Amino acid sequence: IRLAVPGGDASAPVELRLRLLPEHSASSVAFVRHAAEHGCTGNLYRSEKDFLVQGRIDCGGGTPGKPPAPKVEKGGCPDGVPPPTDRKCPSHDPKCGCHGPLMGK
């Protein structure tokens, strides 16, 4: 899938070509597909070839003519790992312990 977002200096869009793996996080795949199909905006903060992409994708709350983006489900802690009790979570994510979306095989 191809997604165009402003680069780090916001001077020119950067085209991200992503291979989506629904077996790792189906809700994330649905969200990224929606973002590409509906021209959502965002920012690219960092990318490392074949490893990591960090940034923000903003599809808004569903404007007239554009359906709302699918909700990304955040994963729980891996089996056998309790959520941290001493973590100070931000107000927008009060249960920030172990979640992702988790992507792993």
PDB file of N, CA and C in Angstrom, residues 28-90:
ATOM      1  N   SER A  28      -4.902  -2.650  12.633  1.00  0.00           N
ATOM      2  CA  SER A  28      -3.941  -1.665  12.121  1.00  0.00           C
ATOM      3  C   SER A  28      -3.930  -1.668  10.599  1.00  0.00           C
ATOM      4  N   VAL A  29      -4.021  -2.847   9.999  1.00  0.00           N
ATOM      5  CA  VAL A  29      -4.060  -2.958   8.543  1.00  0.00           C
ATOM      6  C   VAL A  29      -5.297  -2.245   8.001  1.00  0.00           C
ATOM      7  N   ALA A  30      -6.449  -2.455   8.623  1.00  0.00           N
ATOM      8  CA  ALA A  30      -7.679  -1.791   8.178  1.00  0.00           C
ATOM      9  C   ALA A  30      -7.547  -0.281   8.277  1.00  0.00           C
ATOM     10  N   PHE A  31      -6.934   0.207   9.354  1.00  0.00           N
ATOM     11  CA  PHE A  31      -6.760   1.651   9.529  1.00  0.00           C
ATOM     12  C   PHE A  31      -5.838   2.233   8.461  1.00  0.00           C
ATOM     13  N   VAL A  32      -4.702   1.598   8.198  1.00  0.00           N
ATOM     14  CA  VAL A  32      -3.747   2.110   7.213  1.00  0.00           C
ATOM     15  C   VAL A  32      -4.347   2.061   5.805  1.00  0.00           C
ATOM     16  N   ARG A  33      -5.083   0.995   5.487  1.00  0.00           N
ATOM     17  CA  ARG A  33      -5.765   0.945   4.180  1.00  0.00           C
ATOM     18  C   ARG A  33      -6.741   2.105   4.038  1.00  0.00           C
ATOM     19  N   HIS A  34      -7.524   2.352   5.082  1.00  0.00           N
ATOM     20  CA  HIS A  34      -8.475   3.456   5.074  1.00  0.00           C
ATOM     21  C   HIS A  34      -7.730   4.782   4.865  1.00  0.00           C
ATOM     22  N   ALA A  35      -6.635   4.974   5.583  1.00  0.00           N
ATOM     23  CA  ALA A  35      -5.857   6.217   5.469  1.00  0.00           C
ATOM     24  C   ALA A  35      -5.371   6.440   4.044  1.00  0.00           C
ATOM     25  N   ALA A  36      -4.886   5.378   3.404  1.00  0.00           N
ATOM     26  CA  ALA A  36      -4.386   5.495   2.027  1.00  0.00           C
ATOM     27  C   ALA A  36      -5.525   5.777   1.053  1.00  0.00           C
ATOM     28  N   GLU A  37      -6.651   5.091   1.233  1.00  0.00           N
ATOM     29  CA  GLU A  37      -7.776   5.253   0.307  1.00  0.00           C
ATOM     30  C   GLU A  37      -8.460   6.612   0.430  1.00  0.00           C
ATOM     31  N   HIS A  38      -8.421   7.217   1.624  1.00  0.00           N
ATOM     32  CA  HIS A  38      -9.158   8.451   1.862  1.00  0.00           C
ATOM     33  C   HIS A  38      -8.260   9.676   2.027  1.00  0.00           C
ATOM     34  N   GLY A  39      -6.975   9.547   1.732  1.00  0.00           N
ATOM     35  CA  GLY A  39      -6.070  10.692   1.749  1.00  0.00           C
ATOM     36  C   GLY A  39      -5.903  11.335   3.111  1.00  0.00           C
ATOM     37  N   CYS A  40      -5.807  10.525   4.156  1.00  0.00           N
ATOM     38  CA  CYS A  40      -5.601  11.070   5.496  1.00  0.00           C
ATOM     39  C   CYS A  40      -4.232  11.751   5.570  1.00  0.00           C
ATOM     40  N   THR A  41      -4.090  12.671   6.502  1.00  0.00           N
ATOM     41  CA  THR A  41      -2.842  13.405   6.665  1.00  0.00           C
ATOM     42  C   THR A  41      -2.043  12.805   7.824  1.00  0.00           C
ATOM     43  N   GLY A  42      -0.913  13.387   8.115  1.00  0.00           N
ATOM     44  CA  GLY A  42      -0.099  12.921   9.228  1.00  0.00           C
ATOM     45  C   GLY A  42       1.310  13.461   9.117  1.00  0.00           C
ATOM     46  N   ASN A  43       2.198  12.899   9.902  1.00  0.00           N
ATOM     47  CA  ASN A  43       3.611  13.285   9.902  1.00  0.00           C
ATOM     48  C   ASN A  43       4.476  12.050  10.033  1.00  0.00           C
ATOM     49  N   LEU A  44       5.575  12.038   9.319  1.00  0.00           N
ATOM     50  CA  LEU A  44       6.567  10.979   9.446  1.00  0.00           C
ATOM     51  C   LEU A  44       7.682  11.513  10.328  1.00  0.00           C
ATOM     52  N   TYR A  45       7.951  10.819  11.430  1.00  0.00           N
ATOM     53  CA  TYR A  45       8.998  11.244  12.348  1.00  0.00           C
ATOM     54  C   TYR A  45      10.317  10.531  12.070  1.00  0.00           C
ATOM     55  N   ARG A  46      10.249   9.244  11.761  1.00  0.00           N
ATOM     56  CA  ARG A  46      11.467   8.457  11.644  1.00  0.00           C
ATOM     57  C   ARG A  46      11.161   7.197  10.855  1.00  0.00           C
ATOM     58  N   SER A  47      12.103   6.748  10.042  1.00  0.00           N
ATOM     59  CA  SER A  47      11.957   5.452   9.385  1.00  0.00           C
ATOM     60  C   SER A  47      13.326   4.809   9.234  1.00  0.00           C
ATOM     61  N   GLU A  48      13.346   3.514   9.394  1.00  0.00           N
ATOM     62  CA  GLU A  48      14.555   2.727   9.203  1.00  0.00           C
ATOM     63  C   GLU A  48      14.188   1.602   8.248  1.00  0.00           C
ATOM     64  N   LYS A  49      14.910   1.502   7.157  1.00  0.00           N
ATOM     65  CA  LYS A  49      14.600   0.534   6.107  1.00  0.00           C
ATOM     66  C   LYS A  49      14.430  -0.883   6.653  1.00  0.00           C
ATOM     67  N   ASP A  50      13.338  -1.509   6.243  1.00  0.00           N
ATOM     68  CA  ASP A  50      13.020  -2.888   6.613  1.00  0.00           C
ATOM     69  C   ASP A  50      12.918  -3.120   8.113  1.00  0.00           C
ATOM     70  N   PHE A  51      12.627  -2.044   8.884  1.00  0.00           N
ATOM     71  CA  PHE A  51      12.548  -2.239  10.328  1.00  0.00           C
ATOM     72  C   PHE A  51      11.452  -1.422  10.994  1.00  0.00           C
ATOM     73  N   LEU A  52      11.505  -0.106  10.878  1.00  0.00           N
ATOM     74  CA  LEU A  52      10.682   0.732  11.736  1.00  0.00           C
ATOM     75  C   LEU A  52      10.150   1.938  10.989  1.00  0.00           C
ATOM     76  N   VAL A  53       8.894   2.284  11.243  1.00  0.00           N
ATOM     77  CA  VAL A  53       8.308   3.533  10.763  1.00  0.00           C
ATOM     78  C   VAL A  53       7.621   4.157  11.968  1.00  0.00           C
ATOM     79  N   GLN A  54       7.972   5.398  12.283  1.00  0.00           N
ATOM     80  CA  GLN A  54       7.318   6.108  13.376  1.00  0.00           C
ATOM     81  C   GLN A  54       6.705   7.382  12.832  1.00  0.00           C
ATOM     82  N   GLY A  55       5.512   7.661  13.268  1.00  0.00           N
ATOM     83  CA  GLY A  55       4.837   8.867  12.839  1.00  0.00           C
ATOM     84  C   GLY A  55       3.420   8.890  13.340  1.00  0.00           C
ATOM     85  N   ARG A  56       2.614   9.746  12.725  1.00  0.00           N
ATOM     86  CA  ARG A  56       1.227   9.920  13.123  1.00  0.00           C
ATOM     87  C   ARG A  56       0.384   9.982  11.867  1.00  0.00           C
ATOM     88  N   ILE A  57      -0.714   9.259  11.848  1.00  0.00           N
ATOM     89  CA  ILE A  57      -1.672   9.310  10.752  1.00  0.00           C
ATOM     90  C   ILE A  57      -2.953   9.879  11.329  1.00  0.00           C
ATOM     91  N   ASP A  58      -3.466  10.937  10.721  1.00  0.00           N
ATOM     92  CA  ASP A  58      -4.661  11.610  11.221  1.00  0.00           C
ATOM     93  C   ASP A  58      -5.757  11.559  10.173  1.00  0.00           C
ATOM     94  N   CYS A  59      -6.800  10.819  10.465  1.00  0.00           N
ATOM     95  CA  CYS A  59      -7.944  10.721   9.559  1.00  0.00           C
ATOM     96  C   CYS A  59      -9.118  11.554  10.050  1.00  0.00           C
ATOM     97  N   GLY A  60      -8.911  12.347  11.080  1.00  0.00           N
ATOM     98  CA  GLY A  60      -9.997  13.162  11.603  1.00  0.00           C
ATOM     99  C   GLY A  60     -11.106  12.285  12.159  1.00  0.00           C
ATOM    100  N   GLY A  61     -12.224  12.901  12.408  1.00  0.00           N
ATOM    101  CA  GLY A  61     -13.342  12.167  12.992  1.00  0.00           C
ATOM    102  C   GLY A  61     -14.382  11.750  11.979  1.00  0.00           C
ATOM    103  N   GLY A  62     -14.068  11.814  10.718  1.00  0.00           N
ATOM    104  CA  GLY A  62     -15.047  11.497   9.693  1.00  0.00           C
ATOM    105  C   GLY A  62     -15.730  12.772   9.235  1.00  0.00           C
ATOM    106  N   THR A  63     -15.207  13.378   8.219  1.00  0.00           N
ATOM    107  CA  THR A  63     -15.766  14.616   7.689  1.00  0.00           C
ATOM    108  C   THR A  63     -16.793  14.287   6.622  1.00  0.00           C
ATOM    109  N   PRO A  64     -17.654  15.253   6.259  1.00  0.00           N
ATOM    110  CA  PRO A  64     -18.635  14.971   5.217  1.00  0.00           C
ATOM    111  C   PRO A  64     -17.957  14.437   3.950  1.00  0.00           C
ATOM    112  N   GLY A  65     -18.483  13.365   3.439  1.00  0.00           N
ATOM    113  CA  GLY A  65     -17.922  12.744   2.242  1.00  0.00           C
ATOM    114  C   GLY A  65     -16.841  11.724   2.531  1.00  0.00           C
ATOM    115  N   LYS A  66     -16.360  11.679   3.787  1.00  0.00           N
ATOM    116  CA  LYS A  66     -15.343  10.694   4.168  1.00  0.00           C
ATOM    117  C   LYS A  66     -15.857   9.897   5.363  1.00  0.00           C
ATOM    118  N   PRO A  67     -15.848   8.586   5.272  1.00  0.00           N
ATOM    119  CA  PRO A  67     -16.290   7.789   6.419  1.00  0.00           C
ATOM    120  C   PRO A  67     -15.255   7.854   7.537  1.00  0.00           C
ATOM    121  N   PRO A  68     -15.680   7.618   8.782  1.00  0.00           N
ATOM    122  CA  PRO A  68     -14.711   7.602   9.879  1.00  0.00           C
ATOM    123  C   PRO A  68     -13.731   6.442   9.721  1.00  0.00           C
ATOM    124  N   ALA A  69     -12.543   6.630  10.240  1.00  0.00           N
ATOM    125  CA  ALA A  69     -11.511   5.586  10.169  1.00  0.00           C
ATOM    126  C   ALA A  69     -11.875   4.427  11.076  1.00  0.00           C
ATOM    127  N   PRO A  70     -11.463   3.210  10.697  1.00  0.00           N
ATOM    128  CA  PRO A  70     -11.679   2.063  11.589  1.00  0.00           C
ATOM    129  C   PRO A  70     -10.901   2.253  12.886  1.00  0.00           C
ATOM    130  N   LYS A  71     -11.442   1.740  13.966  1.00  0.00           N
ATOM    131  CA  LYS A  71     -10.780   1.843  15.267  1.00  0.00           C
ATOM    132  C   LYS A  71      -9.665   0.808  15.348  1.00  0.00           C
ATOM    133  N   VAL A  72      -8.500   1.239  15.826  1.00  0.00           N
ATOM    134  CA  VAL A  72      -7.383   0.328  16.038  1.00  0.00           C
ATOM    135  C   VAL A  72      -7.504  -0.230  17.446  1.00  0.00           C
ATOM    136  N   GLU A  73      -7.512  -1.539  17.545  1.00  0.00           N
ATOM    137  CA  GLU A  73      -7.619  -2.198  18.847  1.00  0.00           C
ATOM    138  C   GLU A  73      -6.222  -2.336  19.448  1.00  0.00           C
ATOM    139  N   LYS A  74      -6.085  -1.843  20.660  1.00  0.00           N
ATOM    140  CA  LYS A  74      -4.799  -1.960  21.340  1.00  0.00           C
ATOM    141  C   LYS A  74      -4.730  -3.309  22.035  1.00  0.00           C
ATOM    142  N   GLY A  75      -3.588  -3.960  21.900  1.00  0.00           N
ATOM    143  CA  GLY A  75      -3.421  -5.277  22.494  1.00  0.00           C
ATOM    144  C   GLY A  75      -3.155  -5.209  23.979  1.00  0.00           C
ATOM    145  N   GLY A  76      -3.386  -6.305  24.649  1.00  0.00           N
ATOM    146  CA  GLY A  76      -3.082  -6.402  26.066  1.00  0.00           C
ATOM    147  C   GLY A  76      -1.633  -6.805  26.266  1.00  0.00           C
ATOM    148  N   CYS A  77      -1.290  -7.125  27.482  1.00  0.00           N
ATOM    149  CA  CYS A  77       0.065  -7.593  27.773  1.00  0.00           C
ATOM    150  C   CYS A  77       0.237  -9.009  27.240  1.00  0.00           C
ATOM    151  N   PRO A  78       1.461  -9.374  26.856  1.00  0.00           N
ATOM    152  CA  PRO A  78       1.703 -10.755  26.440  1.00  0.00           C
ATOM    153  C   PRO A  78       1.389 -11.713  27.589  1.00  0.00           C
ATOM    154  N   ASP A  79       1.086 -12.958  27.256  1.00  0.00           N
ATOM    155  CA  ASP A  79       0.792 -13.966  28.272  1.00  0.00           C
ATOM    156  C   ASP A  79       1.900 -14.012  29.315  1.00  0.00           C
ATOM    157  N   GLY A  80       1.512 -14.010  30.580  1.00  0.00           N
ATOM    158  CA  GLY A  80       2.473 -14.113  31.672  1.00  0.00           C
ATOM    159  C   GLY A  80       3.117 -12.802  32.073  1.00  0.00           C
ATOM    160  N   VAL A  81       2.777 -11.695  31.405  1.00  0.00           N
ATOM    161  CA  VAL A  81       3.360 -10.396  31.747  1.00  0.00           C
ATOM    162  C   VAL A  81       2.256  -9.522  32.337  1.00  0.00           C
ATOM    163  N   PRO A  82       2.357  -9.187  33.624  1.00  0.00           N
ATOM    164  CA  PRO A  82       1.320  -8.345  34.219  1.00  0.00           C
ATOM    165  C   PRO A  82       1.494  -6.881  33.781  1.00  0.00           C
ATOM    166  N   PRO A  83       0.389  -6.134  33.701  1.00  0.00           N
ATOM    167  CA  PRO A  83       0.526  -4.716  33.361  1.00  0.00           C
ATOM    168  C   PRO A  83       1.317  -3.993  34.451  1.00  0.00           C
ATOM    169  N   PRO A  84       2.148  -3.039  34.080  1.00  0.00           N
ATOM    170  CA  PRO A  84       2.908  -2.316  35.100  1.00  0.00           C
ATOM    171  C   PRO A  84       1.968  -1.508  35.994  1.00  0.00           C
ATOM    172  N   THR A  85       2.240  -1.493  37.283  1.00  0.00           N
ATOM    173  CA  THR A  85       1.392  -0.743  38.219  1.00  0.00           C
ATOM    174  C   THR A  85       1.983   0.611  38.579  1.00  0.00           C
ATOM    175  N   ASP A  86       3.245   0.831  38.252  1.00  0.00           N
ATOM    176  CA  ASP A  86       3.899   2.082  38.646  1.00  0.00           C
ATOM    177  C   ASP A  86       4.064   3.062  37.485  1.00  0.00           C
ATOM    178  N   ARG A  87       3.441   2.783  36.358  1.00  0.00           N
ATOM    179  CA  ARG A  87       3.587   3.632  35.176  1.00  0.00           C
ATOM    180  C   ARG A  87       2.620   4.806  35.242  1.00  0.00           C
ATOM    181  N   LYS A  88       3.121   6.016  34.978  1.00  0.00           N
ATOM    182  CA  LYS A  88       2.263   7.196  34.930  1.00  0.00           C
ATOM    183  C   LYS A  88       1.782   7.368  33.491  1.00  0.00           C
ATOM    184  N   CYS A  89       0.499   7.159  33.274  1.00  0.00           N
ATOM    185  CA  CYS A  89      -0.063   7.187  31.925  1.00  0.00           C
ATOM    186  C   CYS A  89      -0.613   8.579  31.602  1.00  0.00           C
ATOM    187  N   PRO A  90      -0.534   8.987  30.341  1.00  0.00           N
ATOM    188  CA  PRO A  90      -1.106  10.284  29.950  1.00  0.00           C
ATOM    189  C   PRO A  90      -2.628  10.225  29.951  1.00  0.00           C
TER     190      PRO A  90
END
